[in-house]
Amino acid sequence: MRFGFAVKILGRENHKSHDARRWQNNPHLLHSIEFAHKTFDYLESTGISMYRFPSDFAPYLTHPTMPQFHNQLDEAKTELEALGKRAKQLNLRLSFHPSQYILLNTPSPKLRDSSIKEFEMQAKILDIMGCGDEAVVVTHVGGVYGDRIGSTERFIENHKLLPERAAARLVLENDDVSYGIDDTLKIHEGTGIRLIFDHQHHTCFNIGQMSHEEACVAALRTWTNARPKIHFSSPRTEKRIVKRVDKATGKKMAFQHDPLLSQHADYVDFTTFIPFARKVKDEYGEFDVMVEAKSKDLAVLKLKHDVKGLEGFLVE
DNA sequence: CGATGTCAAGGAATC
DNA sequence: GATTCCTTGACATCG
């Protein structure tokens, strides 16, 4: 079992995950790759073996009005290959997760096509790096557009438009408001797409009768060519004070929010994780865990510590 | 240097 | 049809 986190390292100060400068300053994938080597240094020194790249790792790579950025994969080919070689040496499992604006099931052909381009490019980065089938690009089903059934079917239809390499990398995750495991399983039947089970999302949105363990095992069984992976996080339970601009006065006001199931806690509640993971492992076998906690890598290190030496857990 | 505004992008709820 | 929230960090500019 591997544990990983997304994008940002909290355990090091002044660490950048990618070249985030604005387009006026000509950011480039080559700079992001240098940062990624630093990230890999950290993964190596802490023993973390799974990592998700930032979605804008290659800045403006598919931006419709900025063609000057569109050749970055060619321009950084050698460096990407070297980065991939190093990932292999470190036995790292890598992934991407495009942003909320990338939507395969949109009714807009324009947005659909630009989304497909984005999936294709992120898959291509992993291809150039020489990553195996375990390195995936994660997406959600997308919007409802007033018609859940139609929008689900449109995902299946639009999936056929993906270039072969993009389709091979793309995997589908259940979300917390619109499309649950029942929906993603249906889409799997129609497309063969592999499924990520998100434990917290299943807590938020589960219109069927499946338990977390049942739903998870069903998702894991869609992986035929690589070890499956799940997302795990715990809901935030404490109340939270946020500051927002009050429209009437223009002043910043403090608002108190109730705890929300969909918000991520700083760390993972291992008293939930351990029995869940045990059951799933008994039923299915080995899988990896992407930790989506606010404390990122620190939460991974704590969870690894929490399960270390426990019967049934072989932490890689 | 600290504070504040801004960033490519969509969807859903509300009126 | 227009507006606001969602939500996050870091870049970039302003005073």
mmCIF file of C-alpha atoms (C1' of nucleotides) in Angstrom:
data_model
loop_
_atom_site.group_PDB
_atom_site.id
_atom_site.type_symbol
_atom_site.label_atom_id
_atom_site.label_comp_id
_atom_site.label_asym_id
_atom_site.label_seq_id
_atom_site.Cartn_x
_atom_site.Cartn_y
_atom_site.Cartn_z
ATOM 1 C CA MET A 1 0.000 0.000 0.000
ATOM 2 C CA ARG A 2 1.301 3.354 -1.065
ATOM 3 C CA PHE A 3 0.220 6.687 0.350
ATOM 4 C CA GLY A 4 0.356 9.933 -1.590
ATOM 5 C CA PHE A 5 -0.715 13.555 -1.570
ATOM 6 C CA ALA A 6 -1.542 16.298 -4.044
ATOM 7 C CA VAL A 7 0.583 19.099 -5.385
ATOM 8 C CA LYS A 8 1.865 21.117 -2.462
ATOM 9 C CA ILE A 9 4.517 20.268 0.107
ATOM 10 C CA LEU A 10 3.930 21.743 3.546
ATOM 11 C CA GLY A 11 6.939 20.107 5.148
ATOM 12 C CA ARG A 12 9.412 22.436 3.418
ATOM 13 C CA GLU A 13 9.382 26.188 3.386
ATOM 14 C CA ASN A 14 9.587 28.105 0.135
ATOM 15 C CA HIS A 15 8.983 25.025 -1.934
ATOM 16 C CA LYS A 16 7.338 25.592 -5.306
ATOM 17 C CA SER A 17 5.379 22.861 -7.059
ATOM 18 C CA HIS A 18 5.344 24.522 -10.471
ATOM 19 C CA ASP A 19 6.145 27.712 -12.348
ATOM 20 C CA ALA A 20 3.073 29.753 -11.434
ATOM 21 C CA ARG A 21 4.095 33.070 -12.924
ATOM 22 C CA ARG A 22 1.600 34.845 -15.139
ATOM 23 C CA TRP A 23 1.841 34.570 -18.885
ATOM 24 C CA GLN A 24 3.430 38.054 -19.181
ATOM 25 C CA ASN A 25 6.563 36.614 -17.584
ATOM 26 C CA ASN A 26 6.830 33.570 -19.835
ATOM 27 C CA PRO A 27 6.512 30.727 -17.352
ATOM 28 C CA HIS A 28 7.696 27.373 -18.686
ATOM 29 C CA LEU A 29 7.426 23.662 -18.059
ATOM 30 C CA LEU A 30 11.225 23.522 -17.890
ATOM 31 C CA HIS A 31 11.095 25.522 -14.655
ATOM 32 C CA SER A 32 8.310 23.312 -13.296
ATOM 33 C CA ILE A 33 10.458 20.260 -13.997
ATOM 34 C CA GLU A 34 13.266 21.744 -11.923
ATOM 35 C CA PHE A 35 10.828 22.252 -9.069
ATOM 36 C CA ALA A 36 9.596 18.682 -9.538
ATOM 37 C CA HIS A 37 13.116 17.382 -9.006
ATOM 38 C CA LYS A 38 13.123 19.215 -5.677
ATOM 39 C CA THR A 39 9.743 17.665 -4.924
ATOM 40 C CA PHE A 40 11.162 14.234 -5.729
ATOM 41 C CA ASP A 41 14.081 14.950 -3.376
ATOM 42 C CA TYR A 42 11.546 15.500 -0.623
ATOM 43 C CA LEU A 43 9.550 12.381 -1.503
ATOM 44 C CA GLU A 44 12.737 10.362 -1.449
ATOM 45 C CA SER A 45 13.884 11.718 1.914
ATOM 46 C CA THR A 46 10.481 11.197 3.560
ATOM 47 C CA GLY A 47 9.709 7.852 1.906
ATOM 48 C CA ILE A 48 6.481 9.019 0.283
ATOM 49 C CA SER A 49 5.912 7.056 -2.920
ATOM 50 C CA MET A 50 2.890 8.638 -4.558
ATOM 51 C CA TYR A 51 2.321 12.193 -5.784
ATOM 52 C CA ARG A 52 -0.132 14.248 -7.867
ATOM 53 C CA PHE A 53 1.279 16.948 -10.119
ATOM 54 C CA PRO A 54 -0.345 20.391 -10.205
ATOM 55 C CA SER A 55 -2.871 20.690 -13.021
ATOM 56 C CA ASP A 56 -0.968 23.671 -14.419
ATOM 57 C CA PHE A 57 2.406 21.917 -14.279
ATOM 58 C CA ALA A 58 2.893 22.986 -17.886
ATOM 59 C CA PRO A 59 1.572 26.570 -17.713
ATOM 60 C CA TYR A 60 -0.951 27.638 -20.383
ATOM 61 C CA LEU A 61 -0.138 24.475 -22.342
ATOM 62 C CA THR A 62 -3.590 24.391 -23.968
ATOM 63 C CA HIS A 63 -4.631 27.989 -23.548
ATOM 64 C CA PRO A 64 -6.708 28.777 -26.659
ATOM 65 C CA THR A 65 -5.300 32.237 -27.285
ATOM 66 C CA MET A 66 -1.659 31.666 -26.349
ATOM 67 C CA PRO A 67 -0.055 29.414 -28.946
ATOM 68 C CA GLN A 68 3.401 30.438 -27.760
ATOM 69 C CA PHE A 69 2.895 27.952 -24.894
ATOM 70 C CA HIS A 70 1.652 25.032 -26.971
ATOM 71 C CA ASN A 71 5.020 23.454 -27.794
ATOM 72 C CA GLN A 72 6.291 23.047 -24.252
ATOM 73 C CA LEU A 73 6.173 19.244 -24.298
ATOM 74 C CA ASP A 74 8.509 19.154 -27.282
ATOM 75 C CA GLU A 75 10.699 21.864 -25.816
ATOM 76 C CA ALA A 76 11.068 19.917 -22.574
ATOM 77 C CA LYS A 77 11.078 16.396 -24.029
ATOM 78 C CA THR A 78 14.557 15.453 -22.850
ATOM 79 C CA GLU A 79 13.963 16.883 -19.386
ATOM 80 C CA LEU A 80 10.599 15.113 -19.070
ATOM 81 C CA GLU A 81 12.212 11.815 -20.012
ATOM 82 C CA ALA A 82 14.870 12.374 -17.368
ATOM 83 C CA LEU A 83 12.245 13.229 -14.764
ATOM 84 C CA GLY A 84 10.370 10.059 -15.642
ATOM 85 C CA LYS A 85 13.506 8.012 -15.360
ATOM 86 C CA ARG A 86 14.085 9.386 -11.901
ATOM 87 C CA ALA A 87 10.455 8.649 -10.916
ATOM 88 C CA LYS A 88 11.024 5.070 -11.943
ATOM 89 C CA GLN A 89 14.195 4.831 -9.904
ATOM 90 C CA LEU A 90 12.331 6.171 -6.874
ATOM 91 C CA ASN A 91 9.382 3.847 -7.569
ATOM 92 C CA LEU A 92 6.983 6.807 -7.598
ATOM 93 C CA ARG A 93 3.369 6.551 -8.648
ATOM 94 C CA LEU A 94 2.333 9.802 -10.348
ATOM 95 C CA SER A 95 -0.940 11.349 -11.481
ATOM 96 C CA PHE A 96 -2.790 14.426 -12.690
ATOM 97 C CA HIS A 97 -6.204 15.826 -11.786
ATOM 98 C CA PRO A 98 -7.357 18.579 -14.181
ATOM 99 C CA SER A 99 -9.220 21.501 -12.675
ATOM 100 C CA GLN A 100 -12.956 22.005 -12.277
ATOM 101 C CA TYR A 101 -13.190 23.718 -15.658
ATOM 102 C CA ILE A 102 -12.268 20.600 -17.583
ATOM 103 C CA LEU A 103 -15.551 18.845 -18.347
ATOM 104 C CA LEU A 104 -15.945 15.898 -20.682
ATOM 105 C CA ASN A 105 -19.754 15.771 -20.379
ATOM 106 C CA THR A 106 -20.443 19.427 -21.149
ATOM 107 C CA PRO A 107 -23.108 20.154 -23.780
ATOM 108 C CA SER A 108 -20.799 22.754 -25.288
ATOM 109 C CA PRO A 109 -18.740 21.248 -28.137
ATOM 110 C CA LYS A 110 -16.135 23.934 -27.679
ATOM 111 C CA LEU A 111 -15.579 23.193 -23.995
ATOM 112 C CA ARG A 112 -15.766 19.466 -24.695
ATOM 113 C CA ASP A 113 -13.014 19.702 -27.273
ATOM 114 C CA SER A 114 -10.746 21.880 -25.147
ATOM 115 C CA SER A 115 -11.267 19.474 -22.243
ATOM 116 C CA ILE A 116 -10.302 16.533 -24.453
ATOM 117 C CA LYS A 117 -7.191 18.445 -25.464
ATOM 118 C CA GLU A 118 -6.306 18.972 -21.807
ATOM 119 C CA PHE A 119 -6.764 15.271 -20.986
ATOM 120 C CA GLU A 120 -4.649 14.399 -23.987
ATOM 121 C CA MET A 121 -1.821 16.729 -22.969
ATOM 122 C CA GLN A 122 -1.702 15.585 -19.344
ATOM 123 C CA ALA A 123 -1.702 11.976 -20.489
ATOM 124 C CA LYS A 124 1.079 12.852 -22.911
ATOM 125 C CA ILE A 125 3.261 14.216 -20.138
ATOM 126 C CA LEU A 126 2.990 10.865 -18.355
ATOM 127 C CA ASP A 127 3.630 9.081 -21.661
ATOM 128 C CA ILE A 128 6.787 11.061 -22.387
ATOM 129 C CA MET A 129 7.954 10.348 -18.846
ATOM 130 C CA GLY A 130 7.513 6.657 -19.571
ATOM 131 C CA CYS A 131 5.096 6.051 -16.694
ATOM 132 C CA GLY A 132 3.202 2.768 -16.431
ATOM 133 C CA ASP A 133 -0.556 2.187 -16.486
ATOM 134 C CA GLU A 134 -0.791 3.059 -12.786
ATOM 135 C CA ALA A 135 -0.104 6.735 -13.635
ATOM 136 C CA VAL A 136 -3.502 8.234 -14.367
ATOM 137 C CA VAL A 137 -5.396 11.424 -15.137
ATOM 138 C CA VAL A 138 -8.376 11.791 -12.790
ATOM 139 C CA THR A 139 -11.646 13.495 -13.610
ATOM 140 C CA HIS A 140 -15.233 13.725 -12.385
ATOM 141 C CA VAL A 141 -18.366 13.094 -14.422
ATOM 142 C CA GLY A 142 -19.064 16.836 -14.626
ATOM 143 C CA GLY A 143 -22.221 18.950 -14.578
ATOM 144 C CA VAL A 144 -25.856 17.843 -14.388
ATOM 145 C CA TYR A 145 -27.243 20.459 -16.810
ATOM 146 C CA GLY A 146 -30.766 19.748 -15.602
ATOM 147 C CA ASP A 147 -30.659 16.179 -16.908
ATOM 148 C CA ARG A 148 -28.671 13.607 -14.956
ATOM 149 C CA ILE A 149 -29.390 10.685 -17.274
ATOM 150 C CA GLY A 150 -28.647 12.618 -20.434
ATOM 151 C CA SER A 151 -25.494 14.111 -18.963
ATOM 152 C CA THR A 152 -24.305 10.676 -17.864
ATOM 153 C CA GLU A 153 -24.894 9.310 -21.341
ATOM 154 C CA ARG A 154 -23.099 12.271 -22.834
ATOM 155 C CA PHE A 155 -20.015 11.379 -20.792
ATOM 156 C CA ILE A 156 -20.083 7.922 -22.370
ATOM 157 C CA GLU A 157 -20.558 9.353 -25.854
ATOM 158 C CA ASN A 158 -17.853 11.970 -25.481
ATOM 159 C CA HIS A 159 -15.468 9.400 -24.037
ATOM 160 C CA LYS A 160 -15.420 7.797 -27.494
ATOM 161 C CA LEU A 161 -13.922 11.015 -28.853
ATOM 162 C CA LEU A 162 -10.802 10.755 -26.678
ATOM 163 C CA PRO A 163 -7.557 9.942 -28.461
ATOM 164 C CA GLU A 164 -6.396 6.428 -27.594
ATOM 165 C CA ARG A 165 -3.613 7.496 -25.214
ATOM 166 C CA ALA A 166 -5.868 9.947 -23.363
ATOM 167 C CA ALA A 167 -8.538 7.287 -22.915
ATOM 168 C CA ALA A 168 -5.932 4.870 -21.608
ATOM 169 C CA ARG A 169 -4.884 7.259 -18.823
ATOM 170 C CA LEU A 170 -8.240 8.786 -17.881
ATOM 171 C CA VAL A 171 -9.963 7.477 -14.731
ATOM 172 C CA LEU A 172 -13.256 8.531 -13.135
ATOM 173 C CA GLU A 173 -13.983 9.556 -9.549
ATOM 174 C CA ASN A 174 -17.318 9.745 -7.715
ATOM 175 C CA ASP A 175 -18.062 13.311 -6.567
ATOM 176 C CA ASP A 176 -19.726 14.780 -3.479
ATOM 177 C CA VAL A 177 -22.816 16.435 -4.961
ATOM 178 C CA SER A 178 -23.951 15.032 -8.307
ATOM 179 C CA TYR A 179 -22.590 11.678 -9.393
ATOM 180 C CA GLY A 180 -22.034 8.798 -6.973
ATOM 181 C CA ILE A 181 -20.626 5.316 -7.280
ATOM 182 C CA ASP A 182 -23.812 4.027 -8.963
ATOM 183 C CA ASP A 183 -23.281 6.541 -11.734
ATOM 184 C CA THR A 184 -19.571 5.927 -12.177
ATOM 185 C CA LEU A 185 -20.155 2.161 -12.269
ATOM 186 C CA LYS A 186 -22.727 2.683 -14.999
ATOM 187 C CA ILE A 187 -20.244 4.785 -16.947
ATOM 188 C CA HIS A 188 -17.600 2.134 -16.433
ATOM 189 C CA GLU A 189 -19.912 -0.400 -18.064
ATOM 190 C CA GLY A 190 -20.346 1.903 -21.035
ATOM 191 C CA THR A 191 -16.708 2.874 -21.470
ATOM 192 C CA GLY A 192 -14.400 0.523 -19.589
ATOM 193 C CA ILE A 193 -12.996 3.515 -17.734
ATOM 194 C CA ARG A 194 -11.312 2.666 -14.436
ATOM 195 C CA LEU A 195 -12.853 4.075 -11.264
ATOM 196 C CA ILE A 196 -11.415 5.900 -8.290
ATOM 197 C CA PHE A 197 -13.436 5.497 -5.117
ATOM 198 C CA ASP A 198 -13.454 8.637 -3.002
ATOM 199 C CA HIS A 199 -14.385 7.664 0.550
ATOM 200 C CA GLN A 200 -15.431 11.117 1.761
ATOM 201 C CA HIS A 201 -17.452 11.847 -1.372
ATOM 202 C CA HIS A 202 -19.337 8.610 -0.792
ATOM 203 C CA THR A 203 -20.188 9.904 2.689
ATOM 204 C CA CYS A 204 -21.554 13.111 1.136
ATOM 205 C CA PHE A 205 -23.405 11.604 -1.791
ATOM 206 C CA ASN A 206 -24.686 8.046 -1.873
ATOM 207 C CA ILE A 207 -28.147 7.560 -3.307
ATOM 208 C CA GLY A 208 -27.763 3.796 -3.563
ATOM 209 C CA GLN A 209 -27.547 1.309 -0.766
ATOM 210 C CA MET A 210 -23.876 0.447 -1.054
ATOM 211 C CA SER A 211 -21.678 0.629 2.015
ATOM 212 C CA HIS A 212 -18.324 2.335 1.738
ATOM 213 C CA GLU A 213 -16.586 -1.034 1.581
ATOM 214 C CA GLU A 214 -18.893 -2.493 -1.064
ATOM 215 C CA ALA A 215 -18.677 0.604 -3.203
ATOM 216 C CA CYS A 216 -14.909 0.720 -2.877
ATOM 217 C CA VAL A 217 -14.432 -2.924 -3.827
ATOM 218 C CA ALA A 218 -16.685 -2.443 -6.857
ATOM 219 C CA ALA A 219 -14.506 0.462 -7.977
ATOM 220 C CA LEU A 220 -11.274 -1.435 -7.376
ATOM 221 C CA ARG A 221 -12.491 -4.282 -9.586
ATOM 222 C CA THR A 222 -12.568 -1.972 -12.585
ATOM 223 C CA TRP A 223 -8.741 -1.920 -12.564
ATOM 224 C CA THR A 224 -7.421 -4.725 -14.682
ATOM 225 C CA ASN A 225 -3.998 -3.506 -15.782
ATOM 226 C CA ALA A 226 -2.574 -1.818 -12.687
ATOM 227 C CA ARG A 227 -2.912 -1.612 -8.941
ATOM 228 C CA PRO A 228 -6.003 0.451 -8.086
ATOM 229 C CA LYS A 229 -6.021 3.630 -6.074
ATOM 230 C CA ILE A 230 -8.581 5.352 -3.868
ATOM 231 C CA HIS A 231 -8.979 8.815 -2.398
ATOM 232 C CA PHE A 232 -9.322 9.042 1.351
ATOM 233 C CA SER A 233 -9.924 12.028 3.609
ATOM 234 C CA SER A 234 -11.869 12.895 6.720
ATOM 235 C CA PRO A 235 -14.537 15.574 7.096
ATOM 236 C CA ARG A 236 -13.746 18.695 9.018
ATOM 237 C CA THR A 237 -15.568 18.548 12.346
ATOM 238 C CA GLU A 238 -14.608 21.769 14.084
ATOM 239 C CA LYS A 239 -16.329 25.027 13.317
ATOM 240 C CA ARG A 240 -14.514 27.394 11.072
ATOM 241 C CA ILE A 241 -14.337 31.159 10.997
ATOM 242 C CA VAL A 242 -13.804 32.717 7.601
ATOM 243 C CA LYS A 243 -13.546 36.319 6.563
ATOM 244 C CA ARG A 244 -15.566 37.626 3.699
ATOM 245 C CA VAL A 245 -16.374 41.014 2.282
ATOM 246 C CA ASP A 246 -19.769 42.179 3.444
ATOM 247 C CA LYS A 247 -21.516 43.600 0.398
ATOM 248 C CA ALA A 248 -23.540 46.207 2.243
ATOM 249 C CA THR A 249 -20.622 47.814 4.038
ATOM 250 C CA GLY A 250 -17.679 46.769 1.888
ATOM 251 C CA LYS A 251 -15.911 45.669 5.037
ATOM 252 C CA LYS A 252 -14.378 42.317 5.822
ATOM 253 C CA MET A 253 -16.592 40.445 8.207
ATOM 254 C CA ALA A 254 -16.067 37.251 10.132
ATOM 255 C CA PHE A 255 -18.558 34.513 9.395
ATOM 256 C CA GLN A 256 -18.879 31.289 11.254
ATOM 257 C CA HIS A 257 -19.483 28.198 9.165
ATOM 258 C CA ASP A 258 -20.918 25.008 10.471
ATOM 259 C CA PRO A 259 -18.795 21.968 9.900
ATOM 260 C CA LEU A 260 -19.409 20.596 6.433
ATOM 261 C CA LEU A 261 -19.096 16.973 5.445
ATOM 262 C CA SER A 262 -17.485 17.975 2.197
ATOM 263 C CA GLN A 263 -14.625 19.972 3.702
ATOM 264 C CA HIS A 264 -11.334 18.289 4.329
ATOM 265 C CA ALA A 265 -9.942 17.933 7.814
ATOM 266 C CA ASP A 266 -6.284 18.690 8.418
ATOM 267 C CA TYR A 267 -5.430 15.036 9.036
ATOM 268 C CA VAL A 268 -6.949 11.608 8.383
ATOM 269 C CA ASP A 269 -9.003 9.956 11.102
ATOM 270 C CA PHE A 270 -7.236 6.602 11.332
ATOM 271 C CA THR A 271 -9.982 5.068 13.465
ATOM 272 C CA THR A 272 -12.160 5.268 10.344
ATOM 273 C CA PHE A 273 -9.439 4.459 7.859
ATOM 274 C CA ILE A 274 -7.998 1.334 9.458
ATOM 275 C CA PRO A 275 -11.136 -0.834 9.764
ATOM 276 C CA PHE A 276 -12.327 0.345 6.336
ATOM 277 C CA ALA A 277 -9.022 -0.416 4.645
ATOM 278 C CA ARG A 278 -8.779 -3.798 6.385
ATOM 279 C CA LYS A 279 -12.165 -4.909 5.111
ATOM 280 C CA VAL A 280 -11.462 -3.738 1.587
ATOM 281 C CA LYS A 281 -8.079 -5.388 1.567
ATOM 282 C CA ASP A 282 -9.499 -8.681 2.787
ATOM 283 C CA GLU A 283 -12.134 -8.558 0.100
ATOM 284 C CA TYR A 284 -10.055 -7.294 -2.824
ATOM 285 C CA GLY A 285 -6.338 -7.163 -2.127
ATOM 286 C CA GLU A 286 -3.699 -4.488 -2.485
ATOM 287 C CA PHE A 287 -4.501 -0.864 -3.387
ATOM 288 C CA ASP A 288 -2.995 2.612 -3.007
ATOM 289 C CA VAL A 289 -4.352 5.589 -1.090
ATOM 290 C CA MET A 290 -4.278 9.219 -2.160
ATOM 291 C CA VAL A 291 -4.711 11.318 0.975
ATOM 292 C CA GLU A 292 -6.675 14.503 0.373
ATOM 293 C CA ALA A 293 -6.168 16.221 3.687
ATOM 294 C CA LYS A 294 -5.497 19.866 4.277
ATOM 295 C CA SER A 295 -2.123 19.075 5.799
ATOM 296 C CA LYS A 296 -1.092 17.291 2.596
ATOM 297 C CA ASP A 297 2.262 15.508 2.977
ATOM 298 C CA LEU A 298 2.184 15.970 6.754
ATOM 299 C CA ALA A 299 -1.083 14.044 6.874
ATOM 300 C CA VAL A 300 0.490 11.274 4.777
ATOM 301 C CA LEU A 301 3.430 11.009 7.134
ATOM 302 C CA LYS A 302 1.128 10.829 10.145
ATOM 303 C CA LEU A 303 -1.153 8.218 8.572
ATOM 304 C CA LYS A 304 1.802 6.076 7.566
ATOM 305 C CA HIS A 305 3.007 6.290 11.130
ATOM 306 C CA ASP A 306 -0.475 5.377 12.435
ATOM 307 C CA VAL A 307 -0.763 2.186 10.380
ATOM 308 C CA LYS A 308 2.872 1.147 10.533
ATOM 309 C CA GLY A 309 3.337 -2.349 11.879
ATOM 310 C CA LEU A 310 -0.394 -3.080 12.047
ATOM 311 C CA GLU A 311 -1.395 -6.496 10.828
ATOM 312 C CA GLY A 312 -2.673 -6.357 7.267
ATOM 313 C CA PHE A 313 -0.808 -3.207 6.269
ATOM 314 C CA LEU A 314 2.342 -3.396 4.232
ATOM 315 C CA VAL A 315 3.301 0.228 3.720
ATOM 316 C CA GLU A 316 5.491 0.978 0.724
ATOM 317 C "C1'" DC B 1 7.488 45.581 3.148
ATOM 318 C "C1'" DG B 2 2.752 44.641 4.240
ATOM 319 C "C1'" DA B 3 -1.787 44.838 2.368
ATOM 320 C "C1'" DT B 4 -4.763 44.022 -1.208
ATOM 321 C "C1'" DG B 5 -6.435 42.720 -5.789
ATOM 322 C "C1'" DT B 6 -6.244 39.243 -9.345
ATOM 323 C "C1'" DC B 7 -5.963 34.952 -11.943
ATOM 324 C "C1'" DA B 8 -8.085 31.293 -18.467
ATOM 325 C "C1'" DA B 9 -11.420 28.536 -17.671
ATOM 326 C "C1'" DG B 10 -17.810 26.481 -15.371
ATOM 327 C "C1'" DG B 11 -21.960 25.172 -12.833
ATOM 328 C "C1'" DA B 12 -25.685 25.782 -9.859
ATOM 329 C "C1'" DA B 13 -28.661 28.377 -7.084
ATOM 330 C "C1'" DT B 14 -31.135 32.483 -6.678
ATOM 331 C "C1'" DC B 15 -33.721 36.256 -8.043
ATOM 332 C "C1'" DG C 1 -30.442 37.224 -18.037
ATOM 333 C "C1'" DA C 2 -27.558 38.721 -14.348
ATOM 334 C "C1'" DT C 3 -25.343 38.004 -9.961
ATOM 335 C "C1'" DT C 4 -23.092 35.428 -6.391
ATOM 336 C "C1'" DC C 5 -20.967 31.517 -4.303
ATOM 337 C "C1'" DC C 6 -17.766 27.751 -4.547
ATOM 338 C "C1'" DT C 7 -12.407 28.183 -2.574
ATOM 339 C "C1'" DT C 8 -6.985 28.362 -2.925
ATOM 340 C "C1'" DG C 9 -2.590 29.934 -3.186
ATOM 341 C "C1'" DA C 10 0.560 32.693 -4.865
ATOM 342 C "C1'" DC C 11 1.664 36.194 -8.124
ATOM 343 C "C1'" DA C 12 1.602 41.119 -8.912
ATOM 344 C "C1'" DT C 13 0.784 45.679 -7.798
ATOM 345 C "C1'" DC C 14 0.014 49.449 -4.782
ATOM 346 C "C1'" DG C 15 0.772 52.475 -0.942
#
